[in-house]
Amino acid sequence: MTPEQQRHQAQLAFAASGAELEVGSPADCPLPVELLLATAAASPWVTQHFAGGLTAEVYRIEAGGRQWTLKRARMPCKVQNVDGQTSFLNEVQRRAEIQRLKARPGGAERFAALVDTQYASYRQGLLLSPWIAGEAVQEWDERRLLQLFDCLHVLLLEGLFEWDLCAGNILDDGRIRLFDFGYMYRFDPLRAFNSNGTAMPQFHGAERFETRHYFAHLLRLEKQSEARALDAFELEKRIALQAYQRLQRELRQRGASPGVLAWLETLIQRWQGALRAGLDGLYLEEAWRSHWLDLHDDLGGQTCTPLTLARIDWLQDCLAARHPDLQSLGLLAGRGQEHWRAQLRQAHGDATRWQVGA
Ligand SMILES: Nc1ncnc2c1ncn2[C@@H]1O[C@H](COP(=O)(O)OP(=O)(O)O)[C@@H](O)[C@H]1O
Ligand SMILES: [Mg+2]
């Protein structure tokens, strides 16, 4: 069994067992749990309702003189695969672990980027956190990138791999914050590349951020000017490089396997070389990969948005304009241009059919 199949099996068995998993206790809630469970958009304690979520309904509520976020699991959730179906259980499991990390000496500061859990109950489909009075990130400057990579760094060292670093899952209230752990999985950072063991070396922390988020941001910058997009890419790569050098050092000290260290070394060398000699090829490579992978995520879950279509546009334009470069970078897997054109036509049809709204 692959690590992914093992996770699915264990989580589905837990779901079928009827066992409860709680974080904290009902007594920690600022309102009785019965009231929280009865929450609807019109409840007097609700000040905002996010109905657009695929796996949950999210309410901003006011209680006990503070603002909270109440997340109610969607039963069934709208994502059509096992990862989606188990994402609420997964989130409660990760939150239990994160609360334990925060309780260690120095943990509150080290893991400050991860939202606190006031109370969670898997069986009741309820999760209560402090409200983060922040905004989605519009402009990725140095401070924000450093904080994000610092957060990824401490997560990776603890063996927590976050797959879904999309724009809707990052807030900035003066500090970068993560709060949605539905697709954060455990792994052994000393022996594995990610939560799929060593089978998929293409997936790592920086890649997840670029794929799910940063290249959507760069897509918008490209429309203003290619130079702006390239500058923003350079900033991100410099910060990612520093973060990976530090990660490699700390994993080595902890006794990481030669395979993991060599895999990081390959990434470090590639980025270092491009930062010295020119980023054009690396930009093309990472952009092609990011848009393509993210497109498959959306198609796999049948959850497409206007951004999915914008990514397809980019890939089609890129294929037309830069076919020889794509080929020489080895990004076309030996297949001809017509093959990729047909793939993209098919993807466009599916993504149009599976729009779930922004
Ligand atoms: N603690 C929080 N503080 C502020 N806003 C939040 C918080 N948690 C969630 N949100 C808002 O609710 C939205 C959906 O929450 P999220 O946990 O990402 O649910 P889903 O699993 O449906 O993606 C987020 O994009 C964010 O805007
Ligand atoms: Mg989310």
Tab-separated table of N, CA and C in Angstrom, residues 119-226:
chain	number	residue	atom	x	y	z
A	119	TYR	N	-12.101	24.826	20.209
A	119	TYR	CA	-12.805	23.553	20.435
A	119	TYR	C	-13.070	22.921	19.077
A	120	ALA	N	-12.953	21.598	18.998
A	120	ALA	CA	-13.336	20.897	17.777
A	120	ALA	C	-13.943	19.556	18.143
A	121	SER	N	-14.972	19.169	17.417
A	121	SER	CA	-15.582	17.849	17.573
A	121	SER	C	-15.811	17.271	16.188
A	122	TYR	N	-15.146	16.150	15.913
A	122	TYR	CA	-15.296	15.516	14.603
A	122	TYR	C	-16.731	15.033	14.387
A	123	ARG	N	-17.295	14.336	15.381
A	123	ARG	CA	-18.627	13.748	15.190
A	123	ARG	C	-19.701	14.810	15.028
A	124	GLN	N	-19.505	15.939	15.712
A	124	GLN	CA	-20.517	16.993	15.603
A	124	GLN	C	-20.215	17.922	14.428
A	125	GLY	N	-19.098	17.684	13.746
A	125	GLY	CA	-18.767	18.493	12.576
A	125	GLY	C	-18.579	19.953	12.928
A	126	LEU	N	-17.891	20.184	14.042
A	126	LEU	CA	-17.806	21.562	14.547
A	126	LEU	C	-16.373	21.919	14.919
A	127	LEU	N	-15.985	23.122	14.541
A	127	LEU	CA	-14.619	23.563	14.790
A	127	LEU	C	-14.657	25.059	15.108
A	128	LEU	N	-14.122	25.431	16.258
A	128	LEU	CA	-14.183	26.838	16.663
A	128	LEU	C	-12.772	27.387	16.869
A	129	SER	N	-12.472	28.504	16.186
A	129	SER	CA	-11.160	29.152	16.285
A	129	SER	C	-11.346	30.638	16.502
A	130	PRO	N	-10.318	31.306	17.031
A	130	PRO	CA	-10.382	32.771	17.049
A	130	PRO	C	-10.464	33.298	15.616
A	131	TRP	N	-11.196	34.364	15.439
A	131	TRP	CA	-11.280	35.026	14.138
A	131	TRP	C	-9.949	35.723	13.843
A	132	ILE	N	-9.453	35.560	12.632
A	132	ILE	CA	-8.234	36.275	12.221
A	132	ILE	C	-8.673	37.544	11.499
A	133	ALA	N	-8.375	38.682	12.100
A	133	ALA	CA	-8.810	39.951	11.490
A	133	ALA	C	-7.797	40.343	10.429
A	134	GLY	N	-7.794	39.628	9.321
A	134	GLY	CA	-6.791	39.865	8.277
A	134	GLY	C	-7.409	39.894	6.901
A	135	GLU	N	-6.532	39.976	5.927
A	135	GLU	CA	-6.939	40.052	4.525
A	135	GLU	C	-6.212	38.965	3.745
A	136	ALA	N	-6.815	38.550	2.638
A	136	ALA	CA	-6.083	37.704	1.700
A	136	ALA	C	-4.912	38.524	1.152
A	137	VAL	N	-3.816	37.869	0.806
A	137	VAL	CA	-2.625	38.603	0.359
A	137	VAL	C	-2.791	39.033	-1.104
A	138	GLN	N	-2.697	40.327	-1.345
A	138	GLN	CA	-2.774	40.838	-2.719
A	138	GLN	C	-1.378	41.013	-3.315
A	139	GLU	N	-0.456	41.445	-2.444
A	139	GLU	CA	0.894	41.791	-2.894
A	139	GLU	C	1.895	40.982	-2.058
A	140	TRP	N	2.615	40.076	-2.703
A	140	TRP	CA	3.568	39.262	-1.942
A	140	TRP	C	4.905	40.001	-1.832
A	141	ASP	N	5.104	40.690	-0.710
A	141	ASP	CA	6.383	41.379	-0.509
A	141	ASP	C	7.320	40.484	0.315
A	142	GLU	N	8.496	41.038	0.631
A	142	GLU	CA	9.514	40.238	1.306
A	142	GLU	C	9.042	39.723	2.676
A	143	ARG	N	8.423	40.619	3.453
A	143	ARG	CA	7.975	40.226	4.791
A	143	ARG	C	7.017	39.029	4.710
A	144	ARG	N	6.064	39.116	3.809
A	144	ARG	CA	5.058	38.055	3.711
A	144	ARG	C	5.682	36.735	3.242
A	145	LEU	N	6.571	36.836	2.264
A	145	LEU	CA	7.211	35.611	1.761
A	145	LEU	C	8.097	34.978	2.839
A	146	LEU	N	8.837	35.816	3.553
A	146	LEU	CA	9.694	35.279	4.625
A	146	LEU	C	8.854	34.578	5.685
A	147	GLN	N	7.740	35.180	6.054
A	147	GLN	CA	6.890	34.577	7.087
A	147	GLN	C	6.267	33.279	6.588
A	148	LEU	N	5.849	33.284	5.343
A	148	LEU	CA	5.254	32.058	4.807
A	148	LEU	C	6.276	30.920	4.788
A	149	PHE	N	7.477	31.212	4.281
A	149	PHE	CA	8.481	30.146	4.194
A	149	PHE	C	8.967	29.722	5.581
A	150	ASP	N	8.969	30.651	6.514
A	150	ASP	CA	9.317	30.289	7.877
A	150	ASP	C	8.282	29.322	8.444
A	151	CYS	N	7.034	29.612	8.160
A	151	CYS	CA	5.951	28.743	8.621
A	151	CYS	C	6.061	27.359	7.975
A	152	LEU	N	6.325	27.318	6.663
A	152	LEU	CA	6.492	26.022	5.990
A	152	LEU	C	7.660	25.251	6.592
A	153	HIS	N	8.722	25.980	6.900
A	153	HIS	CA	9.922	25.380	7.478
A	153	HIS	C	9.595	24.652	8.792
A	154	VAL	N	8.926	25.329	9.716
A	154	VAL	CA	8.648	24.672	11.002
A	154	VAL	C	7.655	23.518	10.826
A	155	LEU	N	6.734	23.649	9.894
A	155	LEU	CA	5.792	22.552	9.627
A	155	LEU	C	6.513	21.324	9.076
A	156	LEU	N	7.401	21.555	8.082
A	156	LEU	CA	8.116	20.431	7.467
A	156	LEU	C	8.983	19.715	8.489
A	157	LEU	N	9.655	20.487	9.339
A	157	LEU	CA	10.505	19.854	10.364
A	157	LEU	C	9.682	18.987	11.320
A	158	GLU	N	8.430	19.362	11.548
A	158	GLU	CA	7.559	18.555	12.424
A	158	GLU	C	6.878	17.420	11.667
A	159	GLY	N	7.164	17.297	10.367
A	159	GLY	CA	6.531	16.228	9.610
A	159	GLY	C	5.101	16.527	9.223
A	160	LEU	N	4.826	17.811	8.976
A	160	LEU	CA	3.483	18.201	8.543
A	160	LEU	C	3.578	18.804	7.143
A	161	PHE	N	2.926	18.168	6.189
A	161	PHE	CA	3.024	18.610	4.797
A	161	PHE	C	1.695	19.205	4.354
A	162	GLU	N	1.706	20.511	4.058
A	162	GLU	CA	0.488	21.213	3.647
A	162	GLU	C	0.400	21.226	2.119
A	163	TRP	N	-0.675	20.645	1.606
A	163	TRP	CA	-0.836	20.554	0.152
A	163	TRP	C	-1.577	21.731	-0.438
A	164	ASP	N	-2.438	22.364	0.350
A	164	ASP	CA	-3.373	23.330	-0.246
A	164	ASP	C	-3.098	24.756	0.206
A	165	LEU	N	-2.015	25.325	-0.320
A	165	LEU	CA	-1.653	26.696	0.042
A	165	LEU	C	-2.312	27.697	-0.910
A	166	CYS	N	-3.572	27.484	-1.205
A	166	CYS	CA	-4.266	28.379	-2.161
A	166	CYS	C	-4.567	29.723	-1.506
A	167	ALA	N	-4.971	30.681	-2.328
A	167	ALA	CA	-5.203	32.052	-1.846
A	167	ALA	C	-6.249	32.100	-0.732
A	168	GLY	N	-7.255	31.220	-0.798
A	168	GLY	CA	-8.318	31.218	0.211
A	168	GLY	C	-7.883	30.648	1.550
A	169	ASN	N	-6.660	30.110	1.616
A	169	ASN	CA	-6.203	29.472	2.851
A	169	ASN	C	-5.067	30.218	3.537
A	170	ILE	N	-4.807	31.445	3.111
A	170	ILE	CA	-3.751	32.246	3.748
A	170	ILE	C	-4.327	33.621	4.051
A	171	LEU	N	-4.157	34.066	5.299
A	171	LEU	CA	-4.573	35.427	5.654
A	171	LEU	C	-3.370	36.176	6.208
A	172	ASP	N	-3.442	37.486	6.131
A	172	ASP	CA	-2.377	38.332	6.648
A	172	ASP	C	-3.002	39.369	7.571
A	173	ASP	N	-2.699	39.281	8.864
A	173	ASP	CA	-3.190	40.310	9.797
A	173	ASP	C	-1.989	41.036	10.406
A	174	GLY	N	-0.962	41.235	9.578
A	174	GLY	CA	0.310	41.786	10.057
A	174	GLY	C	1.313	40.651	10.172
A	175	ARG	N	0.771	39.447	10.095
A	175	ARG	CA	1.579	38.235	10.127
A	175	ARG	C	0.826	37.203	9.291
A	176	ILE	N	1.568	36.424	8.539
A	176	ILE	CA	0.935	35.401	7.692
A	176	ILE	C	0.336	34.303	8.576
A	177	ARG	N	-0.899	33.933	8.271
A	177	ARG	CA	-1.601	32.921	9.090
A	177	ARG	C	-2.199	31.816	8.224
A	178	LEU	N	-2.086	30.591	8.715
A	178	LEU	CA	-2.777	29.458	8.101
A	178	LEU	C	-3.862	28.970	9.067
A	179	PHE	N	-4.970	28.528	8.503
A	179	PHE	CA	-6.110	28.155	9.357
A	179	PHE	C	-6.918	26.999	8.792
A	180	ASP	N	-6.589	26.522	7.579
A	180	ASP	CA	-7.362	25.436	6.962
A	180	ASP	C	-6.423	24.242	6.791
A	181	PHE	N	-6.640	23.194	7.580
A	181	PHE	CA	-5.715	22.059	7.571
A	181	PHE	C	-6.349	20.784	7.009
A	182	GLY	N	-7.331	20.970	6.144
A	182	GLY	CA	-8.055	19.831	5.568
A	182	GLY	C	-7.181	18.951	4.694
A	183	TYR	N	-6.105	19.529	4.131
A	183	TYR	CA	-5.212	18.750	3.262
A	183	TYR	C	-3.766	18.820	3.752
A	184	MET	N	-3.615	18.861	5.064
A	184	MET	CA	-2.270	18.793	5.660
A	184	MET	C	-2.079	17.364	6.167
A	185	TYR	N	-1.040	16.696	5.639
A	185	TYR	CA	-0.847	15.288	6.002
A	185	TYR	C	0.501	15.075	6.680
A	186	ARG	N	0.561	14.012	7.484
A	186	ARG	CA	1.798	13.672	8.179
A	186	ARG	C	2.779	12.969	7.238
A	187	PHE	N	4.065	13.175	7.492
A	187	PHE	CA	5.090	12.417	6.778
A	187	PHE	C	6.366	12.409	7.627
A	188	ASP	N	7.340	11.598	7.235
A	188	ASP	CA	8.613	11.546	7.954
A	188	ASP	C	9.624	12.401	7.193
A	189	PRO	N	9.925	13.608	7.679
A	189	PRO	CA	10.781	14.521	6.916
A	189	PRO	C	12.223	14.020	6.784
A	190	LEU	N	12.615	13.041	7.604
A	190	LEU	CA	13.989	12.517	7.512
A	190	LEU	C	14.125	11.478	6.406
A	191	ARG	N	13.022	10.884	5.995
A	191	ARG	CA	13.084	9.801	5.008
A	191	ARG	C	12.177	9.987	3.797
A	192	ALA	N	11.259	10.931	3.867
A	192	ALA	CA	10.298	11.094	2.770
A	192	ALA	C	10.349	12.522	2.237
A	193	PHE	N	9.906	12.706	1.001
A	193	PHE	CA	9.873	14.037	0.395
A	193	PHE	C	8.581	14.769	0.769
A	194	ASN	N	7.555	13.987	0.951
A	194	ASN	CA	6.233	14.545	1.246
A	194	ASN	C	5.376	13.385	1.744
A	195	SER	N	4.086	13.601	1.874
A	195	SER	CA	3.231	12.552	2.453
A	195	SER	C	2.997	11.385	1.493
A	196	ASN	N	3.637	11.396	0.330
A	196	ASN	CA	3.606	10.224	-0.541
A	196	ASN	C	4.948	9.484	-0.525
A	197	GLY	N	5.680	9.610	0.546
A	197	GLY	CA	6.955	8.898	0.656
A	197	GLY	C	7.997	9.485	-0.279
A	198	THR	N	8.620	8.619	-1.088
A	198	THR	CA	9.628	9.109	-2.044
A	198	THR	C	9.157	8.897	-3.479
A	199	ALA	N	7.885	8.577	-3.646
A	199	ALA	CA	7.383	8.252	-4.987
A	199	ALA	C	7.198	9.502	-5.863
A	200	MET	N	7.022	10.672	-5.247
A	200	MET	CA	6.689	11.869	-6.023
A	200	MET	C	7.567	13.056	-5.622
A	201	PRO	N	8.841	13.019	-6.090
A	201	PRO	CA	9.786	14.065	-5.669
A	201	PRO	C	9.422	15.458	-6.196
A	202	GLN	N	8.516	15.514	-7.151
A	202	GLN	CA	8.155	16.828	-7.706
A	202	GLN	C	7.349	17.683	-6.723
A	203	PHE	N	6.821	17.084	-5.647
A	203	PHE	CA	6.001	17.846	-4.707
A	203	PHE	C	6.799	18.212	-3.460
A	204	HIS	N	6.870	19.507	-3.159
A	204	HIS	CA	7.539	19.964	-1.934
A	204	HIS	C	6.936	21.293	-1.523
A	205	GLY	N	7.405	21.837	-0.398
A	205	GLY	CA	6.759	23.026	0.160
A	205	GLY	C	6.697	24.207	-0.793
A	206	ALA	N	7.856	24.566	-1.366
A	206	ALA	CA	7.890	25.719	-2.273
A	206	ALA	C	7.030	25.443	-3.508
A	207	GLU	N	7.113	24.233	-3.999
A	207	GLU	CA	6.309	23.842	-5.167
A	207	GLU	C	4.818	23.990	-4.869
A	208	ARG	N	4.382	23.570	-3.668
A	208	ARG	CA	2.960	23.662	-3.318
A	208	ARG	C	2.496	25.120	-3.329
A	209	PHE	N	3.349	25.993	-2.768
A	209	PHE	CA	2.993	27.412	-2.737
A	209	PHE	C	2.949	27.981	-4.159
A	210	GLU	N	3.953	27.630	-4.947
A	210	GLU	CA	3.985	28.138	-6.322
A	210	GLU	C	2.791	27.611	-7.118
A	211	THR	N	2.533	26.312	-6.997
A	211	THR	CA	1.473	25.699	-7.790
A	211	THR	C	0.095	26.215	-7.408
A	212	ARG	N	-0.194	26.197	-6.111
A	212	ARG	CA	-1.544	26.526	-5.672
A	212	ARG	C	-1.794	28.023	-5.643
A	213	HIS	N	-0.707	28.812	-5.605
A	213	HIS	CA	-0.931	30.208	-5.261
A	213	HIS	C	-0.076	31.199	-6.065
A	214	TYR	N	1.242	31.035	-5.958
A	214	TYR	CA	2.103	32.126	-6.407
A	214	TYR	C	2.040	32.331	-7.913
A	215	PHE	N	1.893	31.246	-8.672
A	215	PHE	CA	1.836	31.448	-10.116
A	215	PHE	C	0.495	32.014	-10.587
A	216	ALA	N	-0.539	31.909	-9.745
A	216	ALA	CA	-1.783	32.632	-10.066
A	216	ALA	C	-1.537	34.137	-9.883
A	217	HIS	N	-0.782	34.468	-8.846
A	217	HIS	CA	-0.388	35.856	-8.590
A	217	HIS	C	0.515	36.365	-9.731
A	218	LEU	N	1.478	35.552	-10.148
A	218	LEU	CA	2.385	35.960	-11.227
A	218	LEU	C	1.644	36.077	-12.568
A	219	LEU	N	0.608	35.278	-12.737
A	219	LEU	CA	-0.233	35.371	-13.940
A	219	LEU	C	-0.839	36.776	-14.049
A	220	ARG	N	-1.297	37.290	-12.909
A	220	ARG	CA	-1.842	38.656	-12.901
A	220	ARG	C	-0.734	39.675	-13.157
A	221	LEU	N	0.429	39.473	-12.535
A	221	LEU	CA	1.545	40.411	-12.751
A	221	LEU	C	2.001	40.401	-14.209
A	222	GLU	N	2.019	39.222	-14.828
A	222	GLU	CA	2.433	39.133	-16.242
A	222	GLU	C	1.579	40.027	-17.121
A	223	LYS	N	0.303	40.179	-16.746
A	223	LYS	CA	-0.595	41.020	-17.545
A	223	LYS	C	-0.181	42.486	-17.463
A	224	GLN	N	0.433	42.872	-16.291
A	224	GLN	CA	0.941	44.247	-16.162
A	224	GLN	C	2.274	44.381	-16.904
A	225	SER	N	3.213	43.521	-16.561
A	225	SER	CA	4.477	43.497	-17.308
A	225	SER	C	5.264	42.245	-16.962
A	226	GLU	N	5.954	41.723	-17.962
A	226	GLU	CA	6.731	40.497	-17.729
A	226	GLU	C	7.867	40.758	-16.762
